[in-house]
Amino acid sequence: MFFQEPALQYEVTVEEPDPHFAKLLQQAIGGQEGEMRVALQYMFQAWAVPEQHTEYRNLLMETAAEELGHIEMLASAVTKNLRGSSKSMRDEVQETTETAEAMTAQGPRQFLSSGQSAMPVDSNGVPFTGNYIVASGNLAGDLYANVMAESTGRTLATRLWEYTDDPGMKDMLSYLIARDTMHQNQWLQALETLDDPVPVPASFPQKEENQEYNYTFMSTRREEQPDPEMPWTQGDSPDGKGQFSYAAQQPGDGEVVAPDPDEMTHDEPNAGGD
């Protein structure tokens, strides 16, 4: 169940509307690093959490709902950057070259399809896709994915912050960057509460793994290289269940030979060249 309030989660102001910056902000809405991604990712993850783990379901849903508020903030920012600007298309339709320039800065669909409003697309106008969402049903794996999602979103927000000189936009982005900091840390802290956060899935019996290679770093260089003696080639593994080692070569065995094709596929080579 969802409820809504007719207020933004955080104030959004734009002092100097800029259609080009509106186009860039679309990446933070419908792009791979955007808020639509994390909002839906956390929701679908939450809906897969078993009933006995309500604390994790609540954590995910609380954050998902917050991310919906971030989408609303960014959509408001896009609209405010598009409307009332001296660069807007309605002020530049007199000449073909000016129209083309305005479309490049703004994105034609923001004028043609949404009336100078935000859209569920990225900065290139590519529609949002559910393929961005990671919701595996494995809580540990999903939490690791969430750390990555928040870190790439924070990277995007910091780049947008560096790009703009508008005080209002800097203030909004500063808030979103701060929330990315919190969300990264909360997912890392949640991982600490799990009994076996690595490897994922931890429930698979490790005795069924190939014991010769489950903690071996393999070099893929053609010429044999010495052990670099790094933490991932020697010493205890982070899961406490093995010792890292180093292999200068891959196992290597067998031939790359495809079985004969089914005659119904008509894939046989024409040896006669006819």
CSV table of C-alpha atoms in Angstrom, one decimal:
chain,number,residue,atom,x,y,z
A,1,MET,CA,0.0,0.0,0.0
A,2,PHE,CA,1.2,3.5,-0.8
A,3,PHE,CA,0.3,6.9,0.4
A,4,GLN,CA,1.4,10.3,-0.9
A,5,GLU,CA,1.7,13.9,0.2
A,6,PRO,CA,1.6,16.9,-2.1
A,7,ALA,CA,5.0,18.1,-1.1
A,8,LEU,CA,8.5,17.5,-2.2
A,9,GLN,CA,10.9,15.5,0.1
A,10,TYR,CA,13.4,18.4,-0.2
A,11,GLU,CA,13.0,21.9,-1.7
A,12,VAL,CA,13.9,22.2,-5.4
A,13,THR,CA,14.7,25.7,-6.8
A,14,VAL,CA,16.2,26.8,-10.1
A,15,GLU,CA,17.5,30.3,-10.4
A,16,GLU,CA,18.6,30.2,-14.0
A,17,PRO,CA,16.6,27.7,-16.1
A,18,ASP,CA,18.8,25.6,-18.4
A,19,PRO,CA,17.3,23.2,-20.9
A,20,HIS,CA,20.6,21.5,-21.5
A,21,PHE,CA,21.0,20.8,-17.8
A,22,ALA,CA,17.5,19.4,-17.8
A,23,LYS,CA,18.5,16.9,-20.4
A,24,LEU,CA,21.5,15.9,-18.2
A,25,LEU,CA,19.2,15.5,-15.2
A,26,GLN,CA,17.2,12.9,-17.1
A,27,GLN,CA,20.1,10.5,-16.5
A,28,ALA,CA,19.4,10.7,-12.8
A,29,ILE,CA,15.8,9.8,-13.4
A,30,GLY,CA,15.6,7.1,-16.1
A,31,GLY,CA,19.3,6.2,-16.7
A,32,GLN,CA,21.1,3.2,-15.5
A,33,GLU,CA,22.4,5.1,-12.5
A,34,GLY,CA,19.1,6.8,-11.9
A,35,GLU,CA,16.5,6.9,-9.2
A,36,MET,CA,13.9,4.8,-11.1
A,37,ARG,CA,16.4,2.0,-11.1
A,38,VAL,CA,17.0,2.0,-7.4
A,39,ALA,CA,13.3,2.6,-6.4
A,40,LEU,CA,12.1,-0.4,-8.4
A,41,GLN,CA,15.2,-2.5,-7.5
A,42,TYR,CA,14.6,-2.1,-3.8
A,43,MET,CA,10.8,-2.8,-4.2
A,44,PHE,CA,11.2,-6.0,-6.1
A,45,GLN,CA,13.9,-7.1,-3.6
A,46,ALA,CA,11.6,-6.4,-0.7
A,47,TRP,CA,8.8,-8.3,-2.2
A,48,ALA,CA,11.0,-11.4,-2.3
A,49,VAL,CA,12.1,-11.3,1.3
A,50,PRO,CA,10.6,-14.1,3.4
A,51,GLU,CA,8.0,-13.3,6.1
A,52,GLN,CA,10.4,-14.1,9.0
A,53,HIS,CA,12.8,-11.3,7.9
A,54,THR,CA,10.5,-8.3,8.1
A,55,GLU,CA,13.3,-6.1,9.3
A,56,TYR,CA,15.0,-6.4,5.9
A,57,ARG,CA,11.8,-6.0,4.0
A,58,ASN,CA,11.0,-2.8,5.9
A,59,LEU,CA,14.5,-1.5,5.3
A,60,LEU,CA,14.2,-2.1,1.5
A,61,MET,CA,10.7,-0.7,1.3
A,62,GLU,CA,11.4,2.4,3.3
A,63,THR,CA,14.4,3.2,1.1
A,64,ALA,CA,12.4,2.4,-2.1
A,65,ALA,CA,9.7,4.9,-1.1
A,66,GLU,CA,12.4,7.5,-0.4
A,67,GLU,CA,13.8,7.0,-3.9
A,68,LEU,CA,10.3,7.6,-5.3
A,69,GLY,CA,10.5,11.0,-3.6
A,70,HIS,CA,13.9,11.6,-5.4
A,71,ILE,CA,12.3,10.9,-8.7
A,72,GLU,CA,9.7,13.5,-7.9
A,73,MET,CA,12.4,16.0,-6.9
A,74,LEU,CA,14.3,15.5,-10.1
A,75,ALA,CA,11.2,15.6,-12.3
A,76,SER,CA,10.4,19.0,-10.7
A,77,ALA,CA,14.0,20.1,-11.4
A,78,VAL,CA,13.7,19.1,-15.1
A,79,THR,CA,10.4,21.0,-15.5
A,80,LYS,CA,11.8,24.1,-13.8
A,81,ASN,CA,14.9,24.0,-16.0
A,82,LEU,CA,12.8,23.6,-19.2
A,83,ARG,CA,10.0,26.2,-18.6
A,84,GLY,CA,10.6,29.9,-18.6
A,85,SER,CA,14.1,29.7,-20.0
A,86,SER,CA,15.3,32.1,-22.7
A,87,LYS,CA,16.7,29.1,-24.4
A,88,SER,CA,13.4,27.3,-24.6
A,89,MET,CA,12.2,26.2,-28.0
A,90,ARG,CA,9.3,28.5,-28.2
A,91,ASP,CA,11.7,31.4,-28.2
A,92,GLU,CA,13.9,29.8,-30.9
A,93,VAL,CA,11.5,28.5,-33.6
A,94,GLN,CA,12.1,31.5,-35.9
A,95,GLU,CA,15.1,29.9,-37.7
A,96,THR,CA,15.8,26.3,-38.6
A,97,THR,CA,19.3,26.5,-37.2
A,98,GLU,CA,18.1,27.9,-34.0
A,99,THR,CA,15.4,25.2,-33.7
A,100,ALA,CA,18.0,22.5,-34.3
A,101,GLU,CA,20.3,24.0,-31.7
A,102,ALA,CA,17.4,24.1,-29.2
A,103,MET,CA,16.5,20.5,-29.9
A,104,THR,CA,20.1,19.4,-29.3
A,105,ALA,CA,20.3,21.2,-26.0
A,106,GLN,CA,16.8,20.2,-24.8
A,107,GLY,CA,16.0,16.9,-26.5
A,108,PRO,CA,13.1,17.2,-29.0
A,109,ARG,CA,10.8,14.9,-27.1
A,110,GLN,CA,10.9,17.0,-24.0
A,111,PHE,CA,9.1,19.6,-26.2
A,112,LEU,CA,7.2,17.4,-28.6
A,113,SER,CA,6.0,14.6,-26.3
A,114,SER,CA,6.0,15.9,-22.7
A,115,GLY,CA,5.4,19.7,-23.0
A,116,GLN,CA,8.7,20.7,-21.5
A,117,SER,CA,8.4,18.2,-18.6
A,118,ALA,CA,10.4,15.2,-17.3
A,119,MET,CA,10.2,11.8,-18.9
A,120,PRO,CA,11.1,8.2,-17.9
A,121,VAL,CA,14.1,8.2,-20.1
A,122,ASP,CA,17.9,8.8,-19.8
A,123,SER,CA,19.9,11.8,-21.0
A,124,ASN,CA,19.9,10.4,-24.6
A,125,GLY,CA,16.2,9.9,-24.6
A,126,VAL,CA,16.4,6.1,-24.3
A,127,PRO,CA,13.4,4.8,-22.3
A,128,PHE,CA,14.0,3.3,-18.9
A,129,THR,CA,14.3,-0.5,-18.9
A,130,GLY,CA,13.7,-3.1,-16.2
A,131,ASN,CA,16.9,-4.7,-17.3
A,132,TYR,CA,18.8,-2.3,-15.0
A,133,ILE,CA,17.1,-3.9,-12.0
A,134,VAL,CA,18.9,-6.5,-9.8
A,135,ALA,CA,16.5,-8.5,-7.7
A,136,SER,CA,17.8,-12.1,-7.4
A,137,GLY,CA,15.9,-13.3,-4.4
A,138,ASN,CA,19.2,-13.8,-2.6
A,139,LEU,CA,19.4,-11.1,0.1
A,140,ALA,CA,23.2,-10.9,0.3
A,141,GLY,CA,23.7,-10.7,-3.4
A,142,ASP,CA,21.0,-8.0,-3.7
A,143,LEU,CA,22.6,-6.0,-0.9
A,144,TYR,CA,25.9,-6.0,-2.7
A,145,ALA,CA,24.1,-4.9,-5.9
A,146,ASN,CA,22.6,-2.1,-3.9
A,147,VAL,CA,26.0,-0.8,-2.7
A,148,MET,CA,27.0,-0.7,-6.3
A,149,ALA,CA,23.8,1.0,-7.4
A,150,GLU,CA,24.2,3.7,-4.8
A,151,SER,CA,27.9,4.2,-5.6
A,152,THR,CA,27.2,4.7,-9.3
A,153,GLY,CA,24.3,7.0,-8.5
A,154,ARG,CA,26.5,9.0,-6.2
A,155,THR,CA,29.1,9.3,-8.9
A,156,LEU,CA,26.5,10.6,-11.3
A,157,ALA,CA,25.2,13.1,-8.8
A,158,THR,CA,28.6,14.5,-8.1
A,159,ARG,CA,29.3,14.9,-11.8
A,160,LEU,CA,26.0,16.8,-12.2
A,161,TRP,CA,26.9,18.9,-9.1
A,162,GLU,CA,30.3,19.8,-10.7
A,163,TYR,CA,28.6,20.7,-14.0
A,164,THR,CA,26.1,23.2,-12.8
A,165,ASP,CA,26.6,26.7,-11.4
A,166,ASP,CA,23.0,27.1,-10.3
A,167,PRO,CA,22.8,27.4,-6.5
A,168,GLY,CA,19.4,25.7,-6.3
A,169,MET,CA,20.6,22.8,-8.3
A,170,LYS,CA,23.7,22.4,-6.3
A,171,ASP,CA,21.7,22.4,-3.1
A,172,MET,CA,19.3,19.7,-4.4
A,173,LEU,CA,22.2,17.6,-5.6
A,174,SER,CA,24.1,18.0,-2.4
A,175,TYR,CA,21.1,16.5,-0.6
A,176,LEU,CA,20.9,13.6,-3.0
A,177,ILE,CA,24.6,13.0,-2.7
A,178,ALA,CA,24.2,12.9,1.1
A,179,ARG,CA,21.4,10.3,0.9
A,180,ASP,CA,23.6,8.2,-1.4
A,181,THR,CA,26.2,8.3,1.4
A,182,MET,CA,23.6,7.0,3.9
A,183,HIS,CA,22.3,4.4,1.6
A,184,GLN,CA,25.7,3.0,0.8
A,185,ASN,CA,26.5,2.7,4.5
A,186,GLN,CA,23.1,1.2,5.5
A,187,TRP,CA,23.5,-1.6,2.9
A,188,LEU,CA,27.0,-2.3,4.0
A,189,GLN,CA,25.8,-2.4,7.6
A,190,ALA,CA,22.9,-4.7,6.7
A,191,LEU,CA,25.4,-7.1,5.1
A,192,GLU,CA,27.3,-7.2,8.4
A,193,THR,CA,24.1,-8.5,10.1
A,194,LEU,CA,24.0,-11.6,7.8
A,195,ASP,CA,25.5,-14.8,9.1
A,196,ASP,CA,27.2,-15.6,5.7
A,197,PRO,CA,27.4,-12.7,3.3
A,198,VAL,CA,30.1,-14.4,1.2
A,199,PRO,CA,30.3,-16.3,-1.0
A,200,VAL,CA,26.8,-15.8,-2.5
A,201,PRO,CA,24.9,-18.0,-2.2
A,202,ALA,CA,26.4,-19.1,1.1
A,203,SER,CA,23.9,-22.0,1.4
A,204,PHE,CA,25.5,-24.0,-1.4
A,205,PRO,CA,27.6,-26.8,0.1
A,206,GLN,CA,31.2,-25.8,-0.6
A,207,LYS,CA,32.3,-29.5,-0.5
A,208,GLU,CA,30.6,-29.7,-3.9
A,209,GLU,CA,32.9,-27.0,-5.4
A,210,ASN,CA,36.2,-28.0,-7.1
A,211,GLN,CA,38.4,-27.7,-4.1
A,212,GLU,CA,41.5,-27.2,-6.1
A,213,TYR,CA,40.3,-23.9,-7.6
A,214,ASN,CA,37.8,-22.3,-5.2
A,215,TYR,CA,40.4,-20.0,-3.6
A,216,THR,CA,43.0,-19.9,-6.4
A,217,PHE,CA,43.8,-16.7,-8.3
A,218,MET,CA,44.5,-17.7,-12.0
A,219,SER,CA,46.8,-15.8,-14.3
A,220,THR,CA,45.6,-15.6,-17.9
A,221,ARG,CA,48.9,-14.2,-19.3
A,222,ARG,CA,50.5,-16.2,-22.2
A,223,GLU,CA,53.9,-16.0,-20.6
A,224,GLU,CA,54.1,-17.4,-17.1
A,225,GLN,CA,54.2,-14.7,-14.4
A,226,PRO,CA,55.4,-14.9,-10.8
A,227,ASP,CA,53.1,-14.7,-7.9
A,228,PRO,CA,52.5,-11.0,-7.3
A,229,GLU,CA,52.1,-11.7,-3.6
A,230,MET,CA,49.0,-9.6,-3.2
A,231,PRO,CA,46.3,-10.1,-0.6
A,232,TRP,CA,44.2,-12.0,-3.2
A,233,THR,CA,46.9,-14.5,-4.0
A,234,GLN,CA,48.0,-15.5,-0.5
A,235,GLY,CA,46.6,-15.4,3.1
A,236,ASP,CA,43.2,-16.0,4.5
A,237,SER,CA,40.1,-15.4,2.3
A,238,PRO,CA,37.5,-12.9,3.6
A,239,ASP,CA,34.9,-15.6,4.2
A,240,GLY,CA,37.4,-17.4,6.6
A,241,LYS,CA,36.9,-20.7,4.8
A,242,GLY,CA,40.0,-20.9,2.7
A,243,GLN,CA,43.5,-19.8,1.9
A,244,PHE,CA,44.3,-17.8,-1.3
A,245,SER,CA,46.8,-19.3,-3.7
A,246,TYR,CA,48.2,-18.4,-7.1
A,247,ALA,CA,48.3,-20.4,-10.3
A,248,ALA,CA,50.5,-19.2,-13.1
A,249,GLN,CA,48.4,-21.1,-15.7
A,250,GLN,CA,44.8,-22.0,-16.3
A,251,PRO,CA,43.9,-25.7,-16.1
A,252,GLY,CA,43.5,-26.1,-19.9
A,253,ASP,CA,42.2,-29.4,-21.3
A,254,GLY,CA,40.0,-30.7,-24.0
A,255,GLU,CA,39.4,-29.5,-27.6
A,256,VAL,CA,37.0,-27.0,-29.0
A,257,VAL,CA,35.1,-29.4,-31.3
A,258,ALA,CA,31.4,-29.1,-31.9
A,259,PRO,CA,29.3,-32.3,-32.2
A,260,ASP,CA,27.9,-33.1,-35.6
A,261,PRO,CA,24.8,-31.1,-36.4
A,262,ASP,CA,21.4,-32.5,-36.5
A,263,GLU,CA,20.6,-33.3,-40.2
A,264,MET,CA,17.3,-31.4,-39.9
A,265,THR,CA,19.2,-28.1,-39.4
A,266,HIS,CA,20.9,-28.5,-42.8
A,267,ASP,CA,24.1,-27.2,-41.3
A,268,GLU,CA,26.5,-29.7,-42.8
A,269,PRO,CA,29.5,-28.2,-44.7
A,270,ASN,CA,29.4,-28.5,-48.5
A,271,ALA,CA,32.7,-30.3,-49.0
A,272,GLY,CA,32.3,-30.4,-52.8
A,273,GLY,CA,31.9,-26.6,-53.1
A,274,ASP,CA,28.7,-26.9,-55.2
